[in-house]
Short mmCIF file of N, CA and C in Angstrom, two decimals:
data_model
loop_
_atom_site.label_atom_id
_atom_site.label_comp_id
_atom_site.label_asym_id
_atom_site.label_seq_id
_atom_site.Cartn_x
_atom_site.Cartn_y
_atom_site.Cartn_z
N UNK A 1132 99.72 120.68 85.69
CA UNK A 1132 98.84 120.26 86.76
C UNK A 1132 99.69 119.86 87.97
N UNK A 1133 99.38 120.51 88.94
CA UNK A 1133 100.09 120.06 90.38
C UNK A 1133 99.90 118.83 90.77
N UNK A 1134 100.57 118.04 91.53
CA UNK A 1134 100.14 116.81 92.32
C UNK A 1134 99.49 116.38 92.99
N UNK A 1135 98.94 117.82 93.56
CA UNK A 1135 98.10 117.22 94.48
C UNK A 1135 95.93 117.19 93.44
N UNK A 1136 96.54 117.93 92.18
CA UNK A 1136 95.20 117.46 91.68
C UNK A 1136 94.82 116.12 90.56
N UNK A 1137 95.99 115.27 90.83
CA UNK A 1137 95.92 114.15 89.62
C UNK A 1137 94.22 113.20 90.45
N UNK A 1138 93.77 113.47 89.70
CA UNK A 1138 92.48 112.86 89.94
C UNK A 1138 92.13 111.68 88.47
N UNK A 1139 91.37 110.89 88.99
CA UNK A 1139 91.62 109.62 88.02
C UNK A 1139 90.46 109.74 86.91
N UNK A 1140 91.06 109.34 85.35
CA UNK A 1140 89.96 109.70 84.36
C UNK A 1140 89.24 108.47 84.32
N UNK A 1141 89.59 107.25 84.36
CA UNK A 1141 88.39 106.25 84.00
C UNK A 1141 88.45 105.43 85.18
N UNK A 1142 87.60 104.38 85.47
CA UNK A 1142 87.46 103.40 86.69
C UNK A 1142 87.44 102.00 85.87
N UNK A 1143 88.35 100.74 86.35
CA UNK A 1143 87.34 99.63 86.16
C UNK A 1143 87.36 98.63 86.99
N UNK A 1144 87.24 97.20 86.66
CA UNK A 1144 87.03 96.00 87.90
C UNK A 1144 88.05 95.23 87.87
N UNK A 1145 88.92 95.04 89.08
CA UNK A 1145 89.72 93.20 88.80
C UNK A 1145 88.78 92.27 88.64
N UNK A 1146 89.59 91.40 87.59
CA UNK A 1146 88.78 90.38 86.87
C UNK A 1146 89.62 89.08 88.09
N UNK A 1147 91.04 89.49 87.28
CA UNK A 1147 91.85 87.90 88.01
C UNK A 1147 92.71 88.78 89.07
N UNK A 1148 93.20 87.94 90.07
CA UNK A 1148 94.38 88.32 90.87
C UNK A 1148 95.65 88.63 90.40
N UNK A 1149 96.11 89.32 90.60
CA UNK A 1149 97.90 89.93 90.57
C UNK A 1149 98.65 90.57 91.84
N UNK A 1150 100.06 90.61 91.82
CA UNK A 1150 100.69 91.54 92.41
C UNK A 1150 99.98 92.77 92.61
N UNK A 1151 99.97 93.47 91.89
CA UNK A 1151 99.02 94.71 91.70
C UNK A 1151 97.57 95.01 92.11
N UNK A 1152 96.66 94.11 91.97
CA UNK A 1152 95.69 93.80 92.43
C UNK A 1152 95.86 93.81 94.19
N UNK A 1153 96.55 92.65 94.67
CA UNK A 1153 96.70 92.75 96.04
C UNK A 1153 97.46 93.79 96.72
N UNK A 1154 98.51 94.71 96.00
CA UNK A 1154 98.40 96.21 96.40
C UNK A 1154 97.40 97.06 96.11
N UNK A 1155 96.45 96.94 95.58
CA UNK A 1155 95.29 98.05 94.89
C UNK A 1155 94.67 97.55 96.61
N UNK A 1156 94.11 96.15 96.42
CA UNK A 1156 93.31 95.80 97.79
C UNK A 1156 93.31 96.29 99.03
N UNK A 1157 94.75 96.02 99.41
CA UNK A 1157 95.53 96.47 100.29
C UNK A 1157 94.83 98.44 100.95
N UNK A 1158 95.78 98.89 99.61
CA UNK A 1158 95.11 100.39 99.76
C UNK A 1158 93.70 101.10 99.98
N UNK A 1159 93.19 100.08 99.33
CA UNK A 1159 91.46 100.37 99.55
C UNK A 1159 91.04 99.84 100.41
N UNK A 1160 91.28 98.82 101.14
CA UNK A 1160 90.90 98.90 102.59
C UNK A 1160 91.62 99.46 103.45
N UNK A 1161 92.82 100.04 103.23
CA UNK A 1161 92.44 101.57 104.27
C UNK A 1161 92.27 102.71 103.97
N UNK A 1162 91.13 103.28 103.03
CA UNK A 1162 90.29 104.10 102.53
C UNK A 1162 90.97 104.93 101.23
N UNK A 1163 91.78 104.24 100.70
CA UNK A 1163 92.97 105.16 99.77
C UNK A 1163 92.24 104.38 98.54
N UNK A 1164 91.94 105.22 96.83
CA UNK A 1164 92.35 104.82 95.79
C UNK A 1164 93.26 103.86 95.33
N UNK A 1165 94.49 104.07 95.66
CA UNK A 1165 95.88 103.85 95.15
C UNK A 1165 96.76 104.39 95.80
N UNK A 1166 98.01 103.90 95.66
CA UNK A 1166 99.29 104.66 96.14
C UNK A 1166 99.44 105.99 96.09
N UNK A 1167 99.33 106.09 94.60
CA UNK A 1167 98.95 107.41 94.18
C UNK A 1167 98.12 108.57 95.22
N UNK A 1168 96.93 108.42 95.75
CA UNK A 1168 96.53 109.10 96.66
C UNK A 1168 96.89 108.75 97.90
N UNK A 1169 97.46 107.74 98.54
CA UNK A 1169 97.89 107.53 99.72
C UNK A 1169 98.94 108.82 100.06
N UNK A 1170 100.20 108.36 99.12
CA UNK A 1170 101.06 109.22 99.23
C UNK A 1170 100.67 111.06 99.03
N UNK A 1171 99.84 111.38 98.52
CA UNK A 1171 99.10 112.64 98.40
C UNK A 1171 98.60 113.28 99.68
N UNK A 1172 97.64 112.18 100.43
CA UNK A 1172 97.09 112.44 101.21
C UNK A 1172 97.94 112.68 102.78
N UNK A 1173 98.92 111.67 102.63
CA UNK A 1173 100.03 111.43 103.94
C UNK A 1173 101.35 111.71 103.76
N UNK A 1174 101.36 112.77 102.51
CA UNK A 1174 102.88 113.23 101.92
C UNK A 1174 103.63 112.84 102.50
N UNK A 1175 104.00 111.23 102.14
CA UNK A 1175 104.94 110.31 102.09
C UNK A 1175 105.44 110.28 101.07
N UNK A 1176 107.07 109.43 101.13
CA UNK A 1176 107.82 109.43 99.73
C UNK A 1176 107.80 107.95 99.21
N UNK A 1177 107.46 107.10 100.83
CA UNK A 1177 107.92 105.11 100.32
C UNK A 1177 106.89 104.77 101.25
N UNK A 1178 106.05 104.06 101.09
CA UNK A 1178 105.11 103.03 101.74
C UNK A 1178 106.26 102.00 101.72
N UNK A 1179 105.49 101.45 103.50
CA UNK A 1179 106.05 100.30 103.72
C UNK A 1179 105.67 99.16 102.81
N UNK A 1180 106.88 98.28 102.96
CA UNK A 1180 106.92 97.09 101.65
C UNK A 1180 107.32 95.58 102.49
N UNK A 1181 106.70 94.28 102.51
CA UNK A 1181 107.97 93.61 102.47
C UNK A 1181 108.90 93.13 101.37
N UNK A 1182 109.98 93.26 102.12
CA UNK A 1182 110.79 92.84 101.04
C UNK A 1182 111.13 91.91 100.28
N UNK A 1183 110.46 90.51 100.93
CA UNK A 1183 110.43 89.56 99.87
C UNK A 1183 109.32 89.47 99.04
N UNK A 1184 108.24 89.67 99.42
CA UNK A 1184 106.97 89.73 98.24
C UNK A 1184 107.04 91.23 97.62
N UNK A 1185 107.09 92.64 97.95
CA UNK A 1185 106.82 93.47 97.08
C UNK A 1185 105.38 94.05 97.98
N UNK A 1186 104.40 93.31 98.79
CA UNK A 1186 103.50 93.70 99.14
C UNK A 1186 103.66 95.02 100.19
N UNK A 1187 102.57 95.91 100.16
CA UNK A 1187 102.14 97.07 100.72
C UNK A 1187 102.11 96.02 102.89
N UNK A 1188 103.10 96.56 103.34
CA UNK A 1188 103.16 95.83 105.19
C UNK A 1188 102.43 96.78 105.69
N UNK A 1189 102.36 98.01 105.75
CA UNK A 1189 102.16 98.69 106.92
C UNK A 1189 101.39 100.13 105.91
N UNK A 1190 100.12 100.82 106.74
CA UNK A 1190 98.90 102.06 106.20
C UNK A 1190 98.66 102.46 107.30
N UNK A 1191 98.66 104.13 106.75
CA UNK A 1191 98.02 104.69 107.80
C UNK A 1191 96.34 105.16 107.44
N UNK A 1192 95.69 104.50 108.35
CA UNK A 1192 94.31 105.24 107.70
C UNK A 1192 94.31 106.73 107.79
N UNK A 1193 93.02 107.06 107.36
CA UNK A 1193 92.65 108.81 107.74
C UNK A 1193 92.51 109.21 108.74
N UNK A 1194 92.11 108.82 109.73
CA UNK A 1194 91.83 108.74 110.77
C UNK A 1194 93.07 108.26 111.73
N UNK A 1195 94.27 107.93 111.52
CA UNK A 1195 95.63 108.17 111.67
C UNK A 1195 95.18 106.63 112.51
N UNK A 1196 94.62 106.12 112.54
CA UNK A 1196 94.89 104.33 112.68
C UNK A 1196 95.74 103.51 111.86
N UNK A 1197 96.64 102.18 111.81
CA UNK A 1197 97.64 101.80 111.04
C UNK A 1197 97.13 100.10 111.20
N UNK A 1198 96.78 99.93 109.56
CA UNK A 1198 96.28 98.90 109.28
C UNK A 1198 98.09 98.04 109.01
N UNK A 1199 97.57 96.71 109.73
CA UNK A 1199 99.03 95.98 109.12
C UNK A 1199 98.73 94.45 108.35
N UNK A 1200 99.87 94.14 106.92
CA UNK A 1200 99.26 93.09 106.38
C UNK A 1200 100.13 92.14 106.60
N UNK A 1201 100.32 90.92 106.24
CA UNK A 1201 100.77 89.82 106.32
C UNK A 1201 102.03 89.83 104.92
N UNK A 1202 102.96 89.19 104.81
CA UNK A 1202 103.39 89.05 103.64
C UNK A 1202 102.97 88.36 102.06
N UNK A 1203 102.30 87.49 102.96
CA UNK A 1203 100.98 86.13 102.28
C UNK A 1203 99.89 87.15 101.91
N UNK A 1204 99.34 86.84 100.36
CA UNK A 1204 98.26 87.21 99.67
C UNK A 1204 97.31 86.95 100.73
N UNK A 1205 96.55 88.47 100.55
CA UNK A 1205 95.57 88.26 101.67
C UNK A 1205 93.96 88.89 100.82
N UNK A 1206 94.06 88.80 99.97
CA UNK A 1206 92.99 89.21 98.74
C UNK A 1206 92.43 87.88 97.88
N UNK A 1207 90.87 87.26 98.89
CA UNK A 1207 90.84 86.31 97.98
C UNK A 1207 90.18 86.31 97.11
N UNK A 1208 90.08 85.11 96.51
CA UNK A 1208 89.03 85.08 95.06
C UNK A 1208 87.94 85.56 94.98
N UNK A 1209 87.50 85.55 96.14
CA UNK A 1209 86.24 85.82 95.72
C UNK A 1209 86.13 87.62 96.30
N UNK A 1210 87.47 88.20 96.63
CA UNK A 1210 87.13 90.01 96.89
C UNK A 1210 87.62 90.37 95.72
N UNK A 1211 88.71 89.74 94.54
CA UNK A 1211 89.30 90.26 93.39
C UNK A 1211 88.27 91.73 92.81
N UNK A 1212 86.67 90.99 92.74
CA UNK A 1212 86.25 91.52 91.75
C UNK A 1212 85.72 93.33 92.38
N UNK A 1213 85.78 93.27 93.63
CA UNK A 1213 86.10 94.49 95.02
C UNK A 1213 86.60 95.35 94.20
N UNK A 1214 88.18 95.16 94.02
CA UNK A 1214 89.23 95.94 93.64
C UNK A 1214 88.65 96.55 92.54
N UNK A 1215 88.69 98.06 92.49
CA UNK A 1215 89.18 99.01 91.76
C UNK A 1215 90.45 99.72 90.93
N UNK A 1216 90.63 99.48 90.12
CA UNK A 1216 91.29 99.56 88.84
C UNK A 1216 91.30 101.61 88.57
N UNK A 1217 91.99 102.45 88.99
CA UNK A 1217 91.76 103.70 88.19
C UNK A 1217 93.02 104.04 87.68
N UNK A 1218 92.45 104.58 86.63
CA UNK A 1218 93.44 105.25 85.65
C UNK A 1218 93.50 106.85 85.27
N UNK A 1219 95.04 107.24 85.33
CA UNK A 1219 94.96 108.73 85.49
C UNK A 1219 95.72 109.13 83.83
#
């Protein structure tokens, strides 16, 4: 299977917050699945990062607009349950 058809077999919900979680967030508000399709869609090799947290800094939407985040968790308690979870 090529790369550009990894399409995701199951879906589910964030329950609690994580690292991961606030990159999932991140990506889905600027219209992406996951990294996984970000990089698909904008055949990129490295999303921007900062470097002391690990968090997703800098997206390009579809629409070639560039969402920018803070280094500080910006996913709160009460959007956790927002986030989408897929698995390929």
């Amino acid at each position: 299977m090529a790369s550009s058809d990894v399409k995701p077999k199951s879906i589910s919900r964030a329950k609690k917050w994580s690292e991961e979680i606030e990159n999932l967030y991140r990506f889905q508000q600027a219209g992406y699945r996951d990294e996984t399709e970000y990089r698909q869609v904008k055949q990129v090799s490295m999303v921007d990062r900062w470097p002391e947290t690990g968090y997703v800094k800098k997206l390009q939407r579809r629409d070639n607009t560039f969402y920018y985040y803070n280094k500080q968790r910006e996913c709160d308690d009460k959007e956790v349950h927002k986030v989408k979870i897929y698995a390929y």
